[in-house]
Coordinates of N, CA and C in Angstrom, one line a residue:
X1 N 21.7 -11.7 22.8 CA 20.9 -10.8 21.4 C 20.9 -9.5 21.8
X2 N 21.0 -9.2 20.9 CA 21.9 -7.4 20.4 C 20.5 -6.8 20.9
X3 N 20.3 -5.5 20.9 CA 19.8 -4.2 21.3 C 19.0 -4.3 19.4
X4 N 17.5 -4.6 19.1 CA 17.3 -4.2 18.1 C 16.0 -3.0 17.9
X5 N 15.6 -2.5 19.2 CA 14.6 -1.8 19.7 C 14.8 0.0 20.5
X6 N 14.2 0.6 20.2 CA 14.8 1.7 21.2 C 13.1 2.2 21.3
X7 N 13.1 2.1 22.0 CA 11.4 2.8 23.1 C 11.4 4.1 23.8
X8 N 10.1 4.9 23.2 CA 10.2 5.7 24.4 C 9.1 5.8 25.0
X9 N 8.9 5.6 26.3 CA 8.0 5.3 27.6 C 8.1 6.3 28.8
X10 N 6.9 6.8 29.0 CA 6.7 7.9 29.8 C 7.2 7.0 30.8
X11 N 7.9 8.0 32.6 CA 8.1 6.8 33.5 C 7.4 6.6 34.0
X12 N 5.9 6.3 34.0 CA 5.2 6.3 35.5 C 5.3 5.1 35.0
X13 N 5.1 4.1 33.9 CA 5.4 3.2 33.3 C 6.2 1.8 33.9
X14 N 7.8 2.5 34.0 CA 8.3 1.7 33.7 C 8.3 0.4 35.2
X15 N 7.9 1.7 36.4 CA 7.7 0.7 37.9 C 6.7 -0.8 37.8
X16 N 5.8 -0.1 36.8 CA 4.8 -1.0 36.5 C 5.1 -1.9 35.7
X17 N 6.1 -2.4 35.1 CA 6.8 -3.0 34.0 C 7.3 -3.8 35.0
X18 N 8.9 -3.2 35.3 CA 9.7 -4.3 36.8 C 9.0 -4.6 37.6
X19 N 7.9 -4.1 37.9 CA 7.2 -5.2 39.5 C 5.9 -5.8 38.2
X20 N 5.7 -6.3 36.9 CA 5.0 -7.3 36.3 C 3.2 -6.8 36.5
X21 N 3.0 -5.6 37.1 CA 2.3 -5.3 36.9 C 1.5 -5.6 35.6
X22 N 2.5 -4.4 34.5 CA 1.9 -4.3 32.9 C 3.2 -5.3 32.3
X23 N 2.3 -5.4 31.7 CA 3.4 -7.0 30.9 C 2.5 -6.6 29.2
X24 N 2.1 -5.9 28.6 CA 1.4 -5.5 27.7 C 2.0 -3.8 27.4
X25 N 2.9 -3.6 25.9 CA 2.8 -2.0 25.8 C 1.9 -2.0 24.8
X26 N 1.5 -0.8 24.1 CA -0.1 -0.6 23.6 C 0.9 0.7 22.7
X27 N 1.0 -0.4 21.5 CA 0.7 1.2 20.2 C 0.8 0.8 18.9
X28 N 0.6 2.1 18.4 CA 0.0 1.7 17.2 C 0.5 0.7 15.8
X29 N 1.8 1.0 16.4 CA 2.4 0.1 15.3 C 3.7 -0.7 15.9
X30 N 4.1 -2.2 15.1 CA 4.6 -2.6 15.8 C 6.1 -3.4 14.7
X31 N 7.4 -3.8 15.0 CA 7.9 -3.8 14.0 C 7.3 -4.9 12.8
X32 N 8.0 -5.5 11.9 CA 7.8 -6.9 11.4 C 7.4 -8.1 11.6
X33 N 6.8 -9.0 11.3 CA 6.9 -10.6 12.8 C 8.3 -11.2 12.8
X34 N 8.8 -10.8 11.4 CA 9.9 -12.2 11.3 C 11.2 -12.0 12.4
X35 N 11.0 -10.2 12.9 CA 11.4 -9.2 13.3 C 12.1 -10.1 15.1
X36 N 11.2 -11.0 15.4 CA 10.9 -11.1 16.6 C 11.6 -12.6 17.4
X37 N 12.0 -13.1 18.4 CA 12.5 -12.0 19.5 C 12.6 -10.9 19.3
X38 N 12.2 -9.5 20.2 CA 12.9 -8.3 19.9 C 14.3 -8.2 21.5
X39 N 14.8 -7.8 21.7 CA 15.6 -6.7 22.9 C 15.2 -4.8 23.1
X40 N 14.0 -4.8 23.3 CA 13.9 -4.1 23.5 C 15.0 -2.3 24.2
X41 N 15.5 -1.3 24.6 CA 15.7 -0.5 25.3 C 14.9 -0.1 25.5
X42 N 14.7 0.6 26.7 CA 14.0 1.8 27.1 C 14.7 2.9 27.9
X43 N 13.6 4.1 26.9 CA 13.9 5.4 27.1 C 13.1 5.9 27.5
X44 N 13.3 6.6 28.5 CA 11.9 7.8 30.2 C 12.4 8.5 29.3
X45 N 11.4 9.3 29.1 CA 11.0 10.8 28.1 C 11.1 11.6 29.6
X46 N 10.7 12.7 29.3 CA 10.9 14.2 29.9 C 10.8 13.7 31.6
X47 N 10.6 14.0 32.9 CA 11.9 14.5 33.4 C 13.5 13.9 33.5
X48 N 13.5 12.4 32.5 CA 14.4 11.8 32.8 C 15.0 11.5 31.6
X49 N 14.9 11.5 31.2 CA 15.6 11.2 29.5 C 17.2 10.2 29.2
X50 N 16.8 9.5 29.9 CA 17.7 8.4 29.7 C 17.7 6.7 29.2
X51 N 18.3 6.1 28.9 CA 17.6 4.6 28.5 C 18.0 4.2 30.1
X52 N 17.1 3.6 30.6 CA 17.0 2.9 32.3 C 17.3 1.4 32.0
X53 N 16.4 0.9 31.0 CA 16.9 -0.5 31.0 C 16.1 -1.1 29.9
X54 N 15.7 -2.7 30.0 CA 16.0 -3.3 28.6 C 14.3 -4.2 29.0
X55 N 13.9 -5.0 28.0 CA 12.8 -5.4 28.2 C 13.0 -7.1 26.7
X56 N 12.7 -8.0 27.0 CA 12.4 -8.6 25.7 C 10.9 -8.7 24.8
X57 N 10.4 -8.8 23.9 CA 9.0 -8.8 23.3 C 9.5 -10.1 22.5
X58 N 8.8 -10.9 22.6 CA 8.3 -11.9 21.9 C 7.6 -12.3 20.6
X59 N 6.5 -11.4 20.6 CA 5.3 -11.1 20.2 C 4.7 -9.8 20.1
X60 N 4.1 -9.2 19.1 CA 3.2 -8.1 19.3 C 1.7 -8.6 18.2
X61 N 1.1 -8.2 19.4 CA -0.6 -9.1 18.6 C -1.4 -8.1 18.4
X62 N -2.1 -8.3 17.2 CA -2.7 -7.3 17.0 C -4.9 -7.7 17.4
X63 N -4.9 -5.8 18.1 CA -6.2 -5.3 18.3 C -7.1 -4.9 18.5
X64 N -7.9 -5.4 18.1 CA -9.2 -4.1 17.5 C -10.6 -4.5 18.3
X65 N -10.8 -3.4 18.9 CA -12.2 -3.9 20.2 C -12.1 -5.2 20.8
X66 N -12.5 -5.0 21.5 CA -12.3 -6.3 22.7 C -11.6 -5.9 24.4
X67 N -11.0 -4.3 23.6 CA -10.4 -4.3 25.1 C -10.1 -4.5 26.4
X68 N -10.9 -5.5 26.7 CA -11.6 -6.1 28.1 C -10.9 -6.2 28.9
X69 N -10.5 -7.6 27.1 CA -9.1 -8.6 27.4 C -7.5 -8.0 27.8
X70 N -7.3 -7.0 27.3 CA -6.2 -6.1 27.6 C -5.8 -5.2 29.1
X71 N -7.6 -4.8 29.3 CA -7.2 -3.5 30.3 C -6.6 -4.2 31.5
X72 N -6.3 -4.8 31.7 CA -5.9 -6.1 33.2 C -3.8 -5.6 32.9
X73 N -4.2 -6.2 32.2 CA -2.2 -6.2 31.6 C -1.9 -5.3 31.0
X74 N -2.6 -4.2 30.7 CA -1.8 -2.9 30.3 C -1.9 -1.6 30.7
X75 N -2.8 -2.1 32.3 CA -2.8 -1.0 32.9 C -3.7 0.3 32.4
X76 N -4.7 -0.2 31.3 CA -5.4 1.2 30.8 C -6.7 0.9 30.4
X77 N -7.4 1.9 31.1 CA -8.9 1.3 31.1 C -9.7 1.3 29.6
X78 N -10.8 0.7 29.7 CA -11.7 0.7 28.1 C -11.3 1.6 27.7
X79 N -11.3 2.8 28.0 CA -11.8 4.0 27.7 C -10.6 4.5 26.5
X80 N -9.7 4.7 27.9 CA -8.4 4.8 27.1 C -7.6 4.2 25.9
X81 N -8.2 3.0 25.7 CA -7.6 1.8 24.8 C -9.0 2.4 23.3
X82 N -9.8 2.3 23.9 CA -10.6 3.2 22.8 C -9.7 4.1 21.8
X83 N -10.0 5.1 22.4 CA -9.5 6.3 22.6 C -8.3 7.0 21.6
X84 N -7.2 5.9 22.4 CA -6.2 6.1 20.9 C -6.6 4.9 20.5
X85 N -7.2 3.8 20.5 CA -7.4 3.3 18.9 C -8.2 4.2 17.9
X86 N -9.0 4.5 18.3 CA -9.6 5.9 17.2 C -10.0 4.6 16.4
X87 N -10.7 3.4 15.9 CA -11.6 2.9 15.8 C -10.3 1.8 14.9
X88 N -9.2 1.9 14.9 CA -7.8 1.4 13.9 C -7.4 0.2 14.5
X89 N -6.9 -0.7 14.4 CA -5.9 -1.9 14.4 C -5.2 -1.4 15.9
X90 N -4.6 -2.2 17.2 CA -3.8 -1.3 17.5 C -2.7 -2.5 17.7
X91 N -1.1 -2.9 18.3 CA -0.9 -3.9 18.5 C -0.1 -3.9 21.0
X92 N -0.4 -5.4 20.8 CA 0.2 -5.6 22.3 C 1.0 -5.5 22.2
X93 N 2.6 -5.1 22.1 CA 4.2 -5.8 22.4 C 3.7 -6.5 24.0
X94 N 4.2 -7.5 23.8 CA 4.7 -9.0 24.9 C 5.7 -8.4 26.0
X95 N 5.6 -8.0 27.1 CA 6.7 -7.5 27.6 C 7.1 -8.3 28.5
X96 N 8.7 -9.2 28.8 CA 8.9 -10.1 29.4 C 10.4 -9.8 29.9
X97 N 11.0 -10.6 31.4 CA 12.1 -10.2 32.1 C 12.6 -8.7 31.2
X98 N 12.5 -7.8 32.3 CA 12.4 -6.9 32.1 C 13.3 -6.7 33.7
X99 N 15.2 -5.9 32.6 CA 16.0 -5.7 33.0 C 16.2 -3.7 33.7
X100 N 16.8 -3.4 34.9 CA 16.6 -2.2 35.7 C 18.5 -1.6 35.2
X101 N 18.6 -0.8 34.3 CA 19.9 -0.4 34.8 C 20.7 -0.5 36.0
X102 N 22.0 -1.4 36.2 CA 22.3 -0.2 37.6 C 22.6 1.5 37.2
X103 N 23.1 1.7 36.1 CA 23.4 3.3 35.6 C 22.9 3.5 34.6
X104 N 21.8 4.6 34.9 CA 21.1 4.8 33.3 C 22.2 5.3 32.1
X105 N 21.6 5.3 30.9 CA 22.5 5.5 29.5 C 22.0 6.4 28.7
X106 N 23.2 7.4 28.2 CA 22.6 8.1 27.1 C 22.4 8.1 26.2
X107 N 21.5 8.6 25.6 CA 21.5 7.8 23.8 C 22.9 7.4 23.7
X108 N 23.8 8.8 23.6 CA 25.1 8.4 23.3 C 25.8 7.2 23.4
X109 N 25.9 6.6 23.9 CA 26.1 5.4 24.7 C 25.6 4.0 22.9
X110 N 25.0 4.7 22.4 CA 23.9 3.4 21.8 C 24.2 4.0 20.6
X111 N 25.6 5.2 20.5 CA 25.2 6.0 19.0 C 23.9 6.5 18.6
X112 N 22.9 7.5 19.1 CA 22.1 7.6 18.5 C 21.7 9.5 18.9
X113 N 21.5 10.0 17.7 CA 21.5 11.1 18.6 C 20.0 12.0 18.9
X114 N 18.9 10.7 18.4 CA 17.8 11.6 19.1 C 16.6 10.5 19.4
X115 N 16.1 10.4 20.5 CA 15.3 9.6 21.1 C 14.0 9.8 19.9
X116 N 13.3 8.9 19.9 CA 11.8 8.6 18.6 C 10.8 8.9 19.6
X117 N 9.9 9.1 18.9 CA 8.7 9.8 19.6 C 7.9 8.6 19.7
X118 N 8.1 7.0 19.2 CA 7.4 6.3 19.8 C 8.4 5.3 19.6
X119 N 9.0 4.6 18.6 CA 9.9 3.4 18.5 C 10.4 3.5 17.3
X120 N 12.0 2.6 17.2 CA 12.3 2.5 16.0 C 13.4 1.4 15.7
X121 N 14.2 1.4 14.9 CA 14.8 0.2 14.9 C 16.6 1.2 15.3
X122 N 16.9 -0.4 16.2 CA 18.7 0.2 17.0 C 19.3 -0.1 15.1
X123 N 20.2 1.0 14.5 CA 21.0 0.3 13.7 C 22.1 0.2 13.7
X124 N 23.4 -0.8 14.2 CA 24.7 -0.1 13.8 C 25.1 0.2 15.1
X125 N 24.5 -0.6 16.1 CA 24.5 -0.1 17.6 C 26.2 -0.1 17.4
X126 N 26.6 1.2 18.3 CA 28.2 1.9 19.0 C 28.3 1.3 20.1
X127 N 27.3 0.2 20.7 CA 27.7 -0.1 22.0 C 28.6 -0.6 22.9
X128 N 29.7 0.2 23.6 CA 31.1 0.3 23.6 C 31.5 -1.5 24.4
X129 N 31.4 -2.0 24.2 CA 32.2 -3.1 24.6 C 33.3 -3.9 25.4
X130 N 33.4 -4.5 26.2 CA 34.5 -4.5 27.6 C 34.9 -6.2 26.9
X131 N 35.6 -6.7 28.1 CA 36.0 -8.0 27.8 C 34.4 -9.4 28.0
X132 N 33.8 -8.4 29.1 CA 33.0 -9.6 30.0 C 31.2 -9.5 28.0
X133 N 31.5 -7.8 27.5 CA 30.6 -7.4 26.5 C 31.0 -9.0 25.0
X134 N 32.7 -8.5 25.4 CA 32.9 -9.5 23.8 C 32.4 -11.1 24.0
X135 N 32.8 -11.6 25.6 CA 32.1 -12.5 25.9 C 30.8 -12.6 25.7
X136 N 29.6 -11.9 25.4 CA 28.4 -12.0 25.4 C 28.0 -12.0 23.4
X137 N 28.6 -11.0 23.1 CA 28.7 -11.1 21.8 C 29.2 -11.9 21.4
X138 N 30.0 -12.7 21.4 CA 30.5 -14.2 20.8 C 29.2 -16.0 20.9
X139 N 29.0 -16.2 22.0 CA 27.8 -17.1 22.4 C 26.4 -16.2 21.7
X140 N 26.3 -15.2 21.6 CA 24.7 -15.2 21.3 C 25.4 -14.8 19.3
X141 N 26.4 -14.8 18.9 CA 26.3 -14.9 17.6 C 25.6 -15.7 17.0
X142 N 25.1 -16.5 16.8 CA 23.6 -17.6 16.1 C 22.5 -16.9 16.4
X143 N 22.5 -16.3 17.2 CA 21.2 -15.5 17.3 C 21.3 -13.9 16.8
X144 N 22.5 -13.6 16.8 CA 23.1 -12.5 16.0 C 22.8 -12.6 14.5
X145 N 22.7 -13.6 13.9 CA 23.1 -14.7 12.2 C 21.7 -14.7 12.2
X146 N 21.2 -15.1 13.0 CA 19.1 -15.4 12.4 C 19.0 -14.1 11.9
X147 N 19.4 -13.3 13.4 CA 17.9 -11.6 13.8 C 18.5 -11.6 12.2
X148 N 19.8 -11.4 11.4 CA 20.4 -10.6 9.9 C 20.0 -12.0 9.3
X149 N 19.4 -12.6 9.0 CA 18.3 -13.7 8.1 C 17.0 -13.1 8.2
X150 N 16.6 -13.0 8.5 CA 14.8 -12.2 9.5 C 14.8 -11.1 8.8
X151 N 16.0 -10.9 8.8 CA 15.8 -8.7 8.6 C 16.3 -9.4 6.7
X152 N 16.8 -10.2 6.1 CA 17.1 -10.7 4.8 C 15.7 -10.9 4.8
X153 N 15.1 -11.8 5.3 CA 13.5 -12.4 4.8 C 12.9 -11.4 4.5
X154 N 12.6 -10.5 5.6 CA 11.3 -9.9 5.3 C 11.7 -8.5 4.4
X155 N 13.2 -8.0 3.8 CA 13.1 -7.4 2.9 C 12.8 -7.9 1.6
X156 N 13.1 -8.9 2.3 CA 12.4 -9.9 0.5 C 10.3 -10.1 0.2
X157 N 10.6 -10.2 1.3 CA 8.8 -10.1 1.9 C 8.4 -8.5 1.1
X158 N 8.9 -7.6 0.9 CA 8.1 -5.9 1.6 C 9.0 -5.5 -0.5
X159 N 10.4 -6.6 -0.6 CA 10.0 -6.7 -2.5 C 9.5 -6.9 -3.1
X160 N 8.5 -8.4 -2.8 CA 7.1 -9.7 -3.6 C 6.4 -8.6 -3.7
X161 N 6.0 -7.8 -2.3 CA 5.1 -6.8 -2.7 C 5.1 -5.7 -2.9
X162 N 5.8 -4.8 -3.2 CA 6.1 -4.0 -4.6 C 6.2 -4.5 -5.5
X163 N 6.2 -5.9 -5.8 CA 6.5 -6.2 -7.3 C 4.8 -6.4 -8.1
X164 N 4.6 -6.4 -6.6 CA 2.8 -7.5 -6.7 C 2.3 -6.3 -6.9
X165 N 2.4 -5.5 -5.8 CA 1.7 -4.0 -6.8 C 1.7 -3.8 -7.9
X166 N 3.5 -3.4 -8.0 CA 3.9 -3.0 -9.6 C 2.7 -3.5 -10.8
X167 N 3.4 -4.9 -10.9 CA 2.3 -6.3 -11.5 C 0.6 -5.9 -11.5
X168 N 0.3 -5.8 -10.1 CA -0.8 -5.2 -10.3 C -1.5 -4.4 -11.5
X169 N -0.9 -3.0 -11.2 CA -1.0 -1.4 -11.2 C -0.8 -1.3 -12.9
X170 N -0.5 -2.5 -13.4 CA 0.4 -2.7 -14.5 C -1.1 -3.6 -15.7
X171 N -1.4 -4.3 -14.4 CA -2.5 -5.6 -15.5 C -3.9 -4.6 -15.1
X172 N -4.3 -3.8 -14.4 CA -5.0 -2.6 -14.4 C -5.2 -2.1 -15.7
X173 N -4.1 -0.9 -16.1 CA -3.5 -0.4 -17.0 C -4.1 -0.8 -18.1
X174 N -3.8 -2.3 -18.5 CA -3.8 -3.1 -19.7 C -4.6 -3.3 -19.5
X175 N -5.9 -3.1 -19.0 CA -7.0 -4.1 -18.9 C -8.0 -2.6 -19.8
X176 N -7.2 -1.3 -19.0 CA -8.6 -0.3 -19.0 C -7.9 0.0 -20.8
X177 N -6.5 -0.4 -21.0 CA -6.7 -0.5 -22.8 C -7.1 -1.2 -23.8
X178 N -6.9 -2.6 -23.2 CA -8.4 -3.5 -23.4 C -9.6 -3.1 -23.7
X179 N -9.9 -2.7 -23.1 CA -10.9 -1.5 -23.0 C -11.4 -0.7 -23.6
X180 N -10.7 0.2 -23.5 CA -10.6 1.7 -25.0 C -10.5 0.7 -26.2
X181 N -9.9 -0.4 -26.6 CA -9.6 -1.0 -27.9 C -11.0 -1.4 -28.2
X182 N -11.5 -2.5 -27.5 CA -13.0 -1.8 -27.5 C -14.4 -1.7 -27.8
X183 N -13.9 -0.5 -27.6 CA -14.6 0.8 -27.7 C -14.6 1.0 -29.1
X184 N -13.6 1.4 -29.2 CA -13.0 2.0 -30.3 C -13.4 0.7 -31.3
X185 N -13.4 -0.6 -31.1 CA -13.9 -1.8 -32.2 C -15.1 -1.3 -32.5
X186 N -15.7 -1.0 -31.5 CA -17.8 -1.2 -31.1 C -17.7 0.3 -32.2
X187 N -17.3 1.2 -32.4 CA -17.7 2.5 -32.3 C -17.2 2.7 -34.2
X188 N -16.4 1.7 -34.4 CA -15.8 1.5 -36.1 C -16.3 0.6 -37.0
X189 N -17.3 -0.4 -35.8 CA -18.4 -1.7 -36.0 C -19.5 -0.7 -36.6
X190 N -20.5 0.3 -35.8 CA -21.4 1.2 -35.9 C -21.2 2.3 -37.1
X191 N -20.8 2.3 -37.5 CA -19.8 3.3 -38.0 C -19.8 3.0 -39.1
X192 N -19.7 1.8 -40.0 CA -19.2 1.0 -40.7 C -20.9 0.2 -41.6
X193 N -21.6 0.0 -40.2 CA -23.1 -0.4 -40.5 C -23.7 0.7 -40.5
X194 N -23.5 2.0 -40.5 CA -24.2 3.2 -40.5 C -24.0 3.7 -42.2
X195 N -22.7 4.2 -42.3 CA -22.0 3.8 -43.7 C -22.8 3.3 -45.0
X196 N -22.7 1.9 -44.8 CA -23.8 1.2 -45.8 C -25.3 1.6 -45.1
X197 N -25.9 1.7 -44.9 CA -26.9 2.1 -44.4 C -27.1 3.6 -45.5
X198 N -26.6 4.9 -45.0 CA -26.4 5.7 -45.5 C -27.0 5.9 -47.1
X199 N -25.7 5.0 -47.2 CA -25.1 5.4 -49.1 C -26.3 4.3 -50.2
X200 N -26.8 2.8 -48.9 CA -28.2 2.2 -49.3 C -29.3 3.2 -49.8
X201 N -29.4 4.3 -48.7 CA -31.1 5.4 -48.6 C -30.3 6.1 -50.1
X202 N -29.1 6.4 -49.8 CA -29.2 7.9 -51.0 C -29.3 7.3 -52.4
X203 N -29.5 5.8 -52.8 CA -29.5 5.9 -53.8 C -30.7 4.7 -54.7
X204 N -31.4 5.5 -53.5 CA -33.4 5.3 -53.5 C -33.7 6.1 -54.5
X205 N -32.3 7.1 -54.9 CA -33.1 8.4 -56.2 C -32.6 7.5 -57.1
X206 N -32.3 6.3 -57.6 CA -32.7 5.7 -59.0 C -33.0 4.6 -59.1
X207 N -33.0 4.0 -60.4 CA -33.5 2.4 -60.2 C -31.9 1.1 -60.2
X208 N -31.4 2.5 -59.8 CA -30.2 1.0 -60.3 C -29.3 1.5 -58.9
X209 N -29.8 0.8 -58.2 CA -29.9 0.3 -57.2 C -28.2 -0.1 -56.7
X210 N -28.5 -1.3 -57.6 CA -27.3 -2.7 -57.1 C -25.9 -1.9 -57.8
X211 N -26.0 -0.5 -58.5 CA -24.3 -0.8 -59.0 C -24.0 0.1 -57.7
X212 N -24.9 1.4 -57.1 CA -24.0 2.0 -55.9 C -24.0 1.0 -55.1
X213 N -24.4 -0.2 -54.8 CA -24.0 -1.5 -53.8 C -23.0 -1.7 -54.1
X214 N -22.3 -2.3 -55.2 CA -21.1 -2.5 -55.8 C -20.2 -2.2 -55.5
X215 N -20.5 -0.6 -54.6 CA -19.6 0.4 -54.6 C -18.9 1.0 -53.5
X216 N -19.7 0.7 -52.4 CA -20.0 0.7 -51.4 C -18.4 1.1 -50.5
X217 N -17.2 1.6 -51.3 CA -16.2 1.9 -50.9 C -15.5 2.3 -51.5
X218 N -16.6 2.8 -52.6 CA -16.3 4.1 -52.8 C -16.9 5.4 -52.4
X219 N -17.4 6.1 -51.2 CA -18.2 6.7 -50.9 C -18.8 8.1 -52.5
X220 N -19.6 8.2 -52.3 CA -20.6 9.5 -53.3 C -21.5 9.1 -52.5
X221 N -22.0 11.3 -53.4 CA -23.5 11.3 -53.1 C -23.9 11.3 -54.6
X222 N -23.8 10.7 -55.5 CA -24.2 11.1 -56.6 C -24.2 9.4 -56.9
X223 N -25.4 9.6 -57.4 CA -25.7 7.9 -58.3 C -25.3 7.8 -59.6
X224 N -25.0 6.5 -58.9 CA -23.2 6.1 -59.8 C -23.6 5.3 -61.1
X225 N -25.4 5.5 -61.7 CA -25.7 5.1 -63.0 C -25.5 6.3 -63.5
X226 N -27.3 7.2 -62.9 CA -27.3 8.1 -63.9 C -27.0 9.7 -63.8
X227 N -26.1 9.4 -62.2 CA -25.0 10.3 -62.3 C -26.2 12.0 -61.6
X228 N -27.0 11.8 -61.2 CA -28.0 12.6 -60.1 C -27.4 12.9 -59.1
X229 N -27.3 14.3 -59.3 CA -27.0 14.5 -57.0 C -28.2 14.7 -56.4
X230 N -27.9 14.0 -55.0 CA -29.1 13.5 -54.5 C -29.8 14.8 -54.3
X231 N -31.3 15.2 -53.7 CA -32.3 15.5 -53.6 C -31.2 16.9 -52.1
X232 N -31.5 17.7 -52.2 CA -30.5 18.8 -50.6 C -31.5 18.1 -49.8
X233 N -31.1 17.7 -48.2 CA -31.7 17.4 -47.5 C -31.5 15.8 -47.3
X234 N -32.2 15.2 -49.0 CA -32.9 13.8 -48.6 C -32.0 12.8 -47.8
X235 N -32.8 11.8 -46.9 CA -32.5 11.1 -46.0 C -30.7 11.7 -45.7
X236 N -30.7 12.4 -45.3 CA -29.0 13.1 -44.8 C -29.3 13.4 -43.2
X237 N -30.0 14.4 -42.7 CA -30.6 15.0 -42.2 C -30.9 13.9 -40.7
X238 N -31.4 12.5 -40.9 CA -31.5 11.7 -40.4 C -30.9 10.7 -40.6
X239 N -29.8 10.7 -40.5 CA -28.8 9.4 -40.9 C -27.8 9.2 -40.0
X240 N -27.6 8.1 -39.8 CA -26.9 7.6 -38.8 C -25.6 8.0 -38.9
X241 N -25.6 8.1 -40.0 CA -23.8 8.4 -40.4 C -23.7 9.7 -39.8
X242 N -24.2 10.5 -40.0 CA -23.7 12.4 -40.4 C -23.7 12.1 -38.3
X243 N -23.5 11.2 -38.0 CA -23.8 11.1 -35.9 C -22.5 11.3 -35.9
X244 N -21.7 10.5 -36.7 CA -20.4 10.2 -36.5 C -18.8 11.7 -37.1
X245 N -19.7 12.6 -37.0 CA -18.9 13.7 -37.1 C -18.0 13.6 -38.1
X246 N -18.3 12.7 -39.9 CA -17.3 13.0 -40.9 C -17.3 13.9 -41.4
X247 N -16.8 14.5 -42.1 CA -16.6 15.7 -42.9 C -17.6 15.6 -43.6
X248 N -18.3 17.4 -44.0 CA -19.4 17.3 -44.3 C -19.6 17.0 -45.7
X249 N -21.2 16.7 -46.3 CA -21.2 16.1 -47.8 C -21.0 17.1 -49.3
X250 N -20.6 16.6 -49.4 CA -19.5 18.1 -50.9 C -21.1 18.7 -51.4
X251 N -21.1 19.4 -52.4 CA -21.7 20.1 -52.9 C -21.0 20.0 -53.8

């Protein structure tokens, strides 16, 4: 299995990992589950500043609370874990099969220019290859293919999630549009009802109310039979129709 991850580690923890005392490495994040198992390169920070070995990580568990269950395996106290988590979910990387290199390696050995602050994927590794390494790569060909398949699956999953999020956003936008249209329809209905009541009220000035009722779609402030103007202010100030801010009544 080719190296998938490079992880920065304080020098004090590496001996504990080698001797099996520390079997959980606590981080705030972890690779996508489909990438496991992983071969993790260990970069020791200052003063070493070199890649000194590697280990295998089969999975990374999510932990929130109940830190007493992982204190022994992580070599950390509950108070330290609680402070590091800060109320959020943390990941416990399972450490197995640690290997110490005979000679520490520079970052350039793997084509890396700068060490990660916590960890990062190791893409397009340029690790030097001799005959022994070539045989190892050929024997691990199936594992490498499976790893690439997992990467493609993970990419597909992320694309589907992004599409689902976009669809959800578009659905919410459509819902808001429908709410706006429904509101406009209610306002138009109330407007029509108020207009009808207003015209009916204006026609009370004469006994020929039916003529005005027949001309509701031709609004006028004059009596349709006697051509009498409505008295100024009559039933207009209290009419619901005018609250819709229609043009002022012509004089």
